[in-house]
Amino acid sequence: MRFMMIVLPKGYESAPADAMPSPEAVGAMDRYNAELMKAGVVLSMEGLHPPSTGVRVTFKDGKPILRDGPFAEAKEVVGGFWLIEVKSRDEAIAWAKKIPGDESMTVEVRQVQEWEDFTPEVQAAAPNEPAIREALEKKRRKA
């Protein structure tokens, strides 16, 4: 089972474009990341630049509308994530509990919706999906 552990740092919605975590926080995350690697559960992990560097694309009448960040209405924003593969939801939660966070961090744990989770009707509407997923898996194995 794959799960995403999504980091929602408090205050990141208004962070300046050049915001950086402290060396201490990065060191603690590095040790945690090494633990994930040693256990063989991490598939991907990334930190994201603040929303002030981003752009949002919304759609009206099928046409894209672009809006540069920061996004004043945002209450929570994603600061980064880990994608892990574990045996159960409980195991994913156990890994999330080991994250070296503090009171300024919330981590949301969500299961990845696998192709097999979709109904046959939904699968039929996406005939390219199996080949795309297979190609992505091959690409991941090569990396």
Short mmCIF file of N, CA and C in Angstrom, two decimals:
data_model
loop_
_atom_site.label_atom_id
_atom_site.label_comp_id
_atom_site.label_asym_id
_atom_site.label_seq_id
_atom_site.Cartn_x
_atom_site.Cartn_y
_atom_site.Cartn_z
N MET A 1 0.85 -1.18 0.00
CA MET A 1 0.00 0.00 0.00
C MET A 1 0.90 1.24 0.00
N ARG A 2 0.51 2.19 -0.83
CA ARG A 2 1.28 3.43 -0.87
C ARG A 2 0.51 4.53 -0.13
N PHE A 3 1.28 5.34 0.58
CA PHE A 3 0.72 6.46 1.31
C PHE A 3 1.56 7.69 1.07
N MET A 4 0.90 8.84 1.05
CA MET A 4 1.61 10.10 0.99
C MET A 4 1.52 10.75 2.36
N MET A 5 2.66 11.16 2.86
CA MET A 5 2.72 11.93 4.10
C MET A 5 2.97 13.37 3.67
N ILE A 6 1.96 14.20 3.83
CA ILE A 6 1.96 15.57 3.30
C ILE A 6 2.24 16.54 4.44
N VAL A 7 3.28 17.35 4.27
CA VAL A 7 3.67 18.32 5.29
C VAL A 7 2.92 19.62 5.06
N LEU A 8 2.23 20.09 6.11
CA LEU A 8 1.48 21.35 6.08
C LEU A 8 2.07 22.28 7.14
N PRO A 9 3.14 23.02 6.80
CA PRO A 9 3.77 23.88 7.81
C PRO A 9 2.95 25.13 8.08
N LYS A 10 2.74 25.42 9.36
CA LYS A 10 2.01 26.64 9.74
C LYS A 10 2.81 27.86 9.31
N GLY A 11 2.12 28.83 8.73
CA GLY A 11 2.75 30.07 8.30
C GLY A 11 3.38 30.03 6.93
N TYR A 12 3.46 28.85 6.33
CA TYR A 12 4.13 28.73 5.02
C TYR A 12 3.33 29.43 3.93
N GLU A 13 2.04 29.59 4.14
CA GLU A 13 1.20 30.24 3.12
C GLU A 13 1.64 31.68 2.87
N SER A 14 2.30 32.31 3.84
CA SER A 14 2.75 33.69 3.67
C SER A 14 4.28 33.81 3.69
N ALA A 15 4.97 32.70 3.57
CA ALA A 15 6.43 32.72 3.60
C ALA A 15 7.00 33.43 2.37
N PRO A 16 8.09 34.18 2.55
CA PRO A 16 8.71 34.83 1.39
C PRO A 16 9.35 33.81 0.45
N ALA A 17 9.59 34.22 -0.76
CA ALA A 17 10.12 33.32 -1.79
C ALA A 17 11.45 32.70 -1.39
N ASP A 18 12.25 33.38 -0.59
CA ASP A 18 13.57 32.88 -0.21
C ASP A 18 13.57 32.16 1.15
N ALA A 19 12.41 31.79 1.65
CA ALA A 19 12.33 31.12 2.95
C ALA A 19 13.10 29.80 2.91
N MET A 20 13.84 29.53 3.97
CA MET A 20 14.62 28.30 4.09
C MET A 20 14.43 27.71 5.47
N PRO A 21 14.41 26.38 5.57
CA PRO A 21 14.39 25.77 6.91
C PRO A 21 15.75 25.96 7.58
N SER A 22 15.77 25.80 8.87
CA SER A 22 17.02 25.95 9.61
C SER A 22 17.93 24.75 9.35
N PRO A 23 19.24 24.93 9.49
CA PRO A 23 20.15 23.79 9.37
C PRO A 23 19.81 22.66 10.34
N GLU A 24 19.34 23.01 11.53
CA GLU A 24 18.96 21.99 12.52
C GLU A 24 17.77 21.17 12.03
N ALA A 25 16.78 21.85 11.47
CA ALA A 25 15.60 21.14 10.95
C ALA A 25 15.98 20.25 9.77
N VAL A 26 16.85 20.74 8.90
CA VAL A 26 17.28 19.95 7.74
C VAL A 26 18.08 18.74 8.21
N GLY A 27 18.93 18.92 9.22
CA GLY A 27 19.70 17.79 9.75
C GLY A 27 18.80 16.72 10.34
N ALA A 28 17.77 17.14 11.08
CA ALA A 28 16.83 16.18 11.67
C ALA A 28 16.07 15.44 10.57
N MET A 29 15.64 16.15 9.53
CA MET A 29 14.94 15.51 8.42
C MET A 29 15.86 14.56 7.67
N ASP A 30 17.12 14.93 7.53
CA ASP A 30 18.08 14.06 6.86
C ASP A 30 18.22 12.73 7.58
N ARG A 31 18.28 12.78 8.90
CA ARG A 31 18.38 11.54 9.68
C ARG A 31 17.11 10.70 9.54
N TYR A 32 15.96 11.35 9.54
CA TYR A 32 14.69 10.65 9.34
C TYR A 32 14.63 10.02 7.95
N ASN A 33 15.03 10.79 6.93
CA ASN A 33 15.03 10.28 5.55
C ASN A 33 15.94 9.06 5.41
N ALA A 34 17.08 9.10 6.09
CA ALA A 34 18.00 7.95 6.05
C ALA A 34 17.35 6.73 6.69
N GLU A 35 16.57 6.94 7.74
CA GLU A 35 15.85 5.84 8.39
C GLU A 35 14.81 5.23 7.45
N LEU A 36 14.09 6.10 6.72
CA LEU A 36 13.12 5.62 5.72
C LEU A 36 13.82 4.80 4.64
N MET A 37 14.96 5.29 4.18
CA MET A 37 15.71 4.58 3.14
C MET A 37 16.20 3.23 3.65
N LYS A 38 16.74 3.21 4.86
CA LYS A 38 17.25 1.96 5.44
C LYS A 38 16.14 0.92 5.56
N ALA A 39 14.94 1.38 5.89
CA ALA A 39 13.79 0.48 6.01
C ALA A 39 13.23 0.07 4.65
N GLY A 40 13.65 0.76 3.58
CA GLY A 40 13.19 0.42 2.24
C GLY A 40 11.76 0.81 1.94
N VAL A 41 11.24 1.82 2.63
CA VAL A 41 9.82 2.17 2.44
C VAL A 41 9.61 3.44 1.62
N VAL A 42 10.62 4.27 1.47
CA VAL A 42 10.41 5.55 0.78
C VAL A 42 10.52 5.35 -0.73
N LEU A 43 9.55 5.90 -1.46
CA LEU A 43 9.54 5.86 -2.92
C LEU A 43 9.95 7.20 -3.50
N SER A 44 9.56 8.28 -2.82
CA SER A 44 9.85 9.63 -3.29
C SER A 44 9.70 10.57 -2.11
N MET A 45 10.41 11.68 -2.17
CA MET A 45 10.28 12.71 -1.14
C MET A 45 10.76 14.03 -1.72
N GLU A 46 10.04 15.08 -1.44
CA GLU A 46 10.40 16.39 -1.97
C GLU A 46 9.90 17.48 -1.03
N GLY A 47 10.65 18.57 -0.98
CA GLY A 47 10.21 19.80 -0.35
C GLY A 47 9.81 20.77 -1.44
N LEU A 48 8.91 21.67 -1.13
CA LEU A 48 8.42 22.61 -2.12
C LEU A 48 8.77 24.04 -1.74
N HIS A 49 9.02 24.87 -2.74
CA HIS A 49 9.21 26.29 -2.50
C HIS A 49 7.90 26.88 -1.97
N PRO A 50 7.96 28.02 -1.30
CA PRO A 50 6.74 28.64 -0.76
C PRO A 50 5.73 29.00 -1.85
N PRO A 51 4.47 29.11 -1.47
CA PRO A 51 3.42 29.47 -2.43
C PRO A 51 3.66 30.81 -3.13
N SER A 52 4.42 31.69 -2.52
CA SER A 52 4.69 32.99 -3.15
C SER A 52 5.42 32.82 -4.48
N THR A 53 6.02 31.66 -4.72
CA THR A 53 6.72 31.40 -5.98
C THR A 53 5.84 30.63 -6.97
N GLY A 54 4.64 30.26 -6.54
CA GLY A 54 3.78 29.41 -7.36
C GLY A 54 2.78 30.16 -8.19
N VAL A 55 2.03 29.40 -8.94
CA VAL A 55 0.93 29.92 -9.73
C VAL A 55 -0.23 28.94 -9.61
N ARG A 56 -1.42 29.45 -9.55
CA ARG A 56 -2.62 28.60 -9.53
C ARG A 56 -3.33 28.73 -10.87
N VAL A 57 -3.77 27.60 -11.34
CA VAL A 57 -4.52 27.55 -12.59
C VAL A 57 -5.93 27.09 -12.24
N THR A 58 -6.89 27.95 -12.47
CA THR A 58 -8.30 27.59 -12.29
C THR A 58 -8.94 27.63 -13.68
N PHE A 59 -10.17 27.17 -13.74
CA PHE A 59 -10.84 27.10 -15.03
C PHE A 59 -12.23 27.70 -14.94
N LYS A 60 -12.56 28.51 -15.91
CA LYS A 60 -13.90 29.07 -16.03
C LYS A 60 -14.37 28.84 -17.46
N ASP A 61 -15.49 28.17 -17.58
CA ASP A 61 -16.03 27.83 -18.90
C ASP A 61 -14.98 27.10 -19.73
N GLY A 62 -14.21 26.24 -19.08
CA GLY A 62 -13.21 25.44 -19.78
C GLY A 62 -11.93 26.18 -20.15
N LYS A 63 -11.80 27.43 -19.75
CA LYS A 63 -10.62 28.21 -20.09
C LYS A 63 -9.77 28.43 -18.83
N PRO A 64 -8.44 28.29 -18.99
CA PRO A 64 -7.57 28.46 -17.82
C PRO A 64 -7.41 29.92 -17.42
N ILE A 65 -7.38 30.12 -16.11
CA ILE A 65 -7.12 31.43 -15.53
C ILE A 65 -5.92 31.27 -14.61
N LEU A 66 -4.89 32.08 -14.81
CA LEU A 66 -3.67 31.99 -14.01
C LEU A 66 -3.63 33.08 -12.95
N ARG A 67 -3.16 32.69 -11.76
CA ARG A 67 -2.99 33.66 -10.67
C ARG A 67 -1.70 33.35 -9.94
N ASP A 68 -0.80 34.33 -9.90
CA ASP A 68 0.47 34.15 -9.21
C ASP A 68 0.27 34.20 -7.70
N GLY A 69 1.13 33.45 -6.99
CA GLY A 69 1.12 33.46 -5.54
C GLY A 69 1.75 34.73 -5.01
N PRO A 70 1.61 35.02 -3.74
CA PRO A 70 0.98 34.17 -2.73
C PRO A 70 -0.54 34.19 -2.85
N PHE A 71 -1.16 33.25 -2.16
CA PHE A 71 -2.60 33.07 -2.25
C PHE A 71 -3.22 33.39 -0.90
N ALA A 72 -3.75 34.61 -0.79
CA ALA A 72 -4.23 35.13 0.49
C ALA A 72 -5.29 34.25 1.14
N GLU A 73 -6.10 33.58 0.34
CA GLU A 73 -7.20 32.79 0.90
C GLU A 73 -6.74 31.44 1.44
N ALA A 74 -5.51 31.05 1.18
CA ALA A 74 -5.02 29.74 1.62
C ALA A 74 -4.87 29.69 3.13
N LYS A 75 -5.43 28.66 3.74
CA LYS A 75 -5.29 28.46 5.18
C LYS A 75 -4.18 27.46 5.48
N GLU A 76 -4.03 26.47 4.62
CA GLU A 76 -2.97 25.48 4.73
C GLU A 76 -2.39 25.26 3.35
N VAL A 77 -1.08 25.10 3.29
CA VAL A 77 -0.43 24.83 2.02
C VAL A 77 0.55 23.67 2.21
N VAL A 78 0.84 22.99 1.13
CA VAL A 78 1.76 21.87 1.18
C VAL A 78 3.19 22.39 1.13
N GLY A 79 4.01 21.94 2.08
CA GLY A 79 5.42 22.32 2.11
C GLY A 79 6.32 21.24 1.58
N GLY A 80 5.81 20.02 1.51
CA GLY A 80 6.59 18.90 1.02
C GLY A 80 5.84 17.61 1.26
N PHE A 81 6.49 16.49 0.88
CA PHE A 81 5.81 15.21 1.05
C PHE A 81 6.82 14.07 1.00
N TRP A 82 6.39 12.94 1.51
CA TRP A 82 7.05 11.66 1.32
C TRP A 82 6.02 10.72 0.71
N LEU A 83 6.42 9.91 -0.24
CA LEU A 83 5.59 8.83 -0.75
C LEU A 83 6.24 7.55 -0.26
N ILE A 84 5.50 6.79 0.52
CA ILE A 84 6.04 5.56 1.10
C ILE A 84 5.20 4.36 0.69
N GLU A 85 5.83 3.19 0.73
CA GLU A 85 5.11 1.94 0.47
C GLU A 85 5.27 1.06 1.70
N VAL A 86 4.15 0.77 2.34
CA VAL A 86 4.14 0.01 3.58
C VAL A 86 3.02 -1.03 3.53
N LYS A 87 2.94 -1.84 4.57
CA LYS A 87 1.95 -2.92 4.58
C LYS A 87 0.56 -2.50 5.03
N SER A 88 0.47 -1.36 5.75
CA SER A 88 -0.83 -0.99 6.31
C SER A 88 -0.90 0.50 6.62
N ARG A 89 -2.11 0.96 6.85
CA ARG A 89 -2.34 2.34 7.28
C ARG A 89 -1.65 2.58 8.63
N ASP A 90 -1.73 1.60 9.51
CA ASP A 90 -1.09 1.74 10.82
C ASP A 90 0.41 1.93 10.69
N GLU A 91 1.04 1.22 9.75
CA GLU A 91 2.48 1.38 9.55
C GLU A 91 2.79 2.77 9.01
N ALA A 92 1.95 3.26 8.10
CA ALA A 92 2.15 4.61 7.57
C ALA A 92 2.05 5.64 8.68
N ILE A 93 1.08 5.48 9.56
CA ILE A 93 0.91 6.40 10.68
C ILE A 93 2.11 6.31 11.62
N ALA A 94 2.62 5.11 11.83
CA ALA A 94 3.80 4.94 12.69
C ALA A 94 4.99 5.72 12.12
N TRP A 95 5.18 5.68 10.80
CA TRP A 95 6.26 6.45 10.19
C TRP A 95 6.01 7.94 10.33
N ALA A 96 4.78 8.38 10.15
CA ALA A 96 4.46 9.80 10.30
C ALA A 96 4.74 10.29 11.72
N LYS A 97 4.50 9.45 12.69
CA LYS A 97 4.74 9.83 14.09
C LYS A 97 6.22 10.00 14.40
N LYS A 98 7.09 9.43 13.56
CA LYS A 98 8.54 9.55 13.75
C LYS A 98 9.13 10.80 13.10
N ILE A 99 8.34 11.52 12.30
CA ILE A 99 8.84 12.72 11.64
C ILE A 99 9.30 13.72 12.70
N PRO A 100 10.46 14.32 12.51
CA PRO A 100 10.96 15.27 13.51
C PRO A 100 10.27 16.63 13.39
N GLY A 101 8.99 16.65 13.68
CA GLY A 101 8.22 17.88 13.59
C GLY A 101 8.12 18.60 14.91
N ASP A 102 7.51 19.76 14.86
CA ASP A 102 7.23 20.53 16.08
C ASP A 102 5.82 21.10 15.96
N GLU A 103 5.48 22.02 16.85
CA GLU A 103 4.12 22.56 16.87
C GLU A 103 3.77 23.36 15.62
N SER A 104 4.76 23.68 14.79
CA SER A 104 4.46 24.42 13.56
C SER A 104 4.20 23.50 12.36
N MET A 105 4.16 22.19 12.60
CA MET A 105 4.00 21.25 11.50
C MET A 105 2.81 20.32 11.72
N THR A 106 2.03 20.16 10.67
CA THR A 106 1.00 19.14 10.62
C THR A 106 1.36 18.21 9.47
N VAL A 107 1.18 16.92 9.66
CA VAL A 107 1.42 15.95 8.59
C VAL A 107 0.13 15.19 8.35
N GLU A 108 -0.33 15.23 7.13
CA GLU A 108 -1.54 14.51 6.73
C GLU A 108 -1.10 13.22 6.04
N VAL A 109 -1.66 12.09 6.45
CA VAL A 109 -1.34 10.79 5.87
C VAL A 109 -2.54 10.34 5.05
N ARG A 110 -2.30 10.11 3.74
CA ARG A 110 -3.39 9.70 2.85
C ARG A 110 -2.93 8.56 1.96
N GLN A 111 -3.81 7.60 1.81
CA GLN A 111 -3.51 6.45 0.95
C GLN A 111 -3.64 6.85 -0.52
N VAL A 112 -2.71 6.34 -1.32
CA VAL A 112 -2.76 6.55 -2.76
C VAL A 112 -3.88 5.71 -3.34
N GLN A 113 -4.65 6.30 -4.22
CA GLN A 113 -5.73 5.58 -4.88
C GLN A 113 -5.13 4.80 -6.04
N GLU A 114 -5.07 3.49 -5.88
CA GLU A 114 -4.48 2.62 -6.89
C GLU A 114 -5.48 2.35 -8.00
N TRP A 115 -4.98 1.96 -9.15
CA TRP A 115 -5.83 1.66 -10.30
C TRP A 115 -6.90 0.64 -9.95
N GLU A 116 -6.52 -0.35 -9.18
CA GLU A 116 -7.44 -1.43 -8.80
C GLU A 116 -8.58 -0.93 -7.90
N ASP A 117 -8.42 0.25 -7.30
CA ASP A 117 -9.45 0.81 -6.44
C ASP A 117 -10.64 1.35 -7.24
N PHE A 118 -10.43 1.63 -8.52
CA PHE A 118 -11.48 2.21 -9.34
C PHE A 118 -12.45 1.13 -9.82
N THR A 119 -13.70 1.51 -10.00
CA THR A 119 -14.71 0.59 -10.51
C THR A 119 -14.41 0.25 -11.97
N PRO A 120 -14.94 -0.86 -12.47
CA PRO A 120 -14.74 -1.20 -13.88
C PRO A 120 -15.20 -0.08 -14.83
N GLU A 121 -16.27 0.62 -14.49
CA GLU A 121 -16.77 1.70 -15.34
C GLU A 121 -15.76 2.84 -15.43
N VAL A 122 -15.15 3.17 -14.30
CA VAL A 122 -14.15 4.24 -14.29
C VAL A 122 -12.90 3.79 -15.04
N GLN A 123 -12.49 2.55 -14.84
CA GLN A 123 -11.33 2.03 -15.56
C GLN A 123 -11.56 2.06 -17.07
N ALA A 124 -12.77 1.73 -17.50
CA ALA A 124 -13.09 1.71 -18.93
C ALA A 124 -12.99 3.11 -19.55
N ALA A 125 -13.21 4.14 -18.74
CA ALA A 125 -13.15 5.51 -19.24
C ALA A 125 -11.71 6.00 -19.42
N ALA A 126 -10.74 5.23 -18.94
CA ALA A 126 -9.33 5.62 -19.02
C ALA A 126 -8.49 4.49 -19.61
N PRO A 127 -8.67 4.17 -20.88
CA PRO A 127 -7.99 3.02 -21.47
C PRO A 127 -6.46 3.16 -21.53
N ASN A 128 -5.93 4.38 -21.48
CA ASN A 128 -4.48 4.59 -21.53
C ASN A 128 -3.80 4.40 -20.17
N GLU A 129 -4.57 4.42 -19.12
CA GLU A 129 -4.02 4.42 -17.76
C GLU A 129 -3.10 3.24 -17.46
N PRO A 130 -3.47 2.00 -17.76
CA PRO A 130 -2.56 0.88 -17.43
C PRO A 130 -1.19 1.01 -18.08
N ALA A 131 -1.14 1.41 -19.35
CA ALA A 131 0.14 1.56 -20.04
C ALA A 131 0.95 2.71 -19.45
N ILE A 132 0.30 3.80 -19.10
CA ILE A 132 0.99 4.93 -18.47
C ILE A 132 1.58 4.51 -17.14
N ARG A 133 0.80 3.84 -16.32
CA ARG A 133 1.29 3.39 -15.01
C ARG A 133 2.45 2.42 -15.15
N GLU A 134 2.37 1.52 -16.14
CA GLU A 134 3.46 0.57 -16.36
C GLU A 134 4.73 1.30 -16.78
N ALA A 135 4.62 2.28 -17.66
CA ALA A 135 5.78 3.05 -18.10
C ALA A 135 6.40 3.83 -16.93
N LEU A 136 5.56 4.39 -16.09
CA LEU A 136 6.07 5.12 -14.92
C LEU A 136 6.79 4.19 -13.95
N GLU A 137 6.25 3.00 -13.76
CA GLU A 137 6.89 2.02 -12.88
C GLU A 137 8.24 1.60 -13.43
N LYS A 138 8.34 1.39 -14.74
CA LYS A 138 9.63 1.05 -15.36
C LYS A 138 10.62 2.18 -15.18
N LYS A 139 10.17 3.39 -15.37
CA LYS A 139 11.03 4.57 -15.20
C LYS A 139 11.53 4.67 -13.76
N ARG A 140 10.64 4.40 -12.81
CA ARG A 140 11.02 4.46 -11.39
C ARG A 140 12.06 3.40 -11.07
N ARG A 141 11.91 2.22 -11.64
CA ARG A 141 12.87 1.12 -11.37
C ARG A 141 14.26 1.44 -11.92
N LYS A 142 14.31 2.16 -13.05
CA LYS A 142 15.60 2.51 -13.65
C LYS A 142 16.34 3.55 -12.82
N ALA A 143 15.61 4.39 -12.13
CA ALA A 143 16.22 5.50 -11.38
C ALA A 143 17.03 5.04 -10.19
#
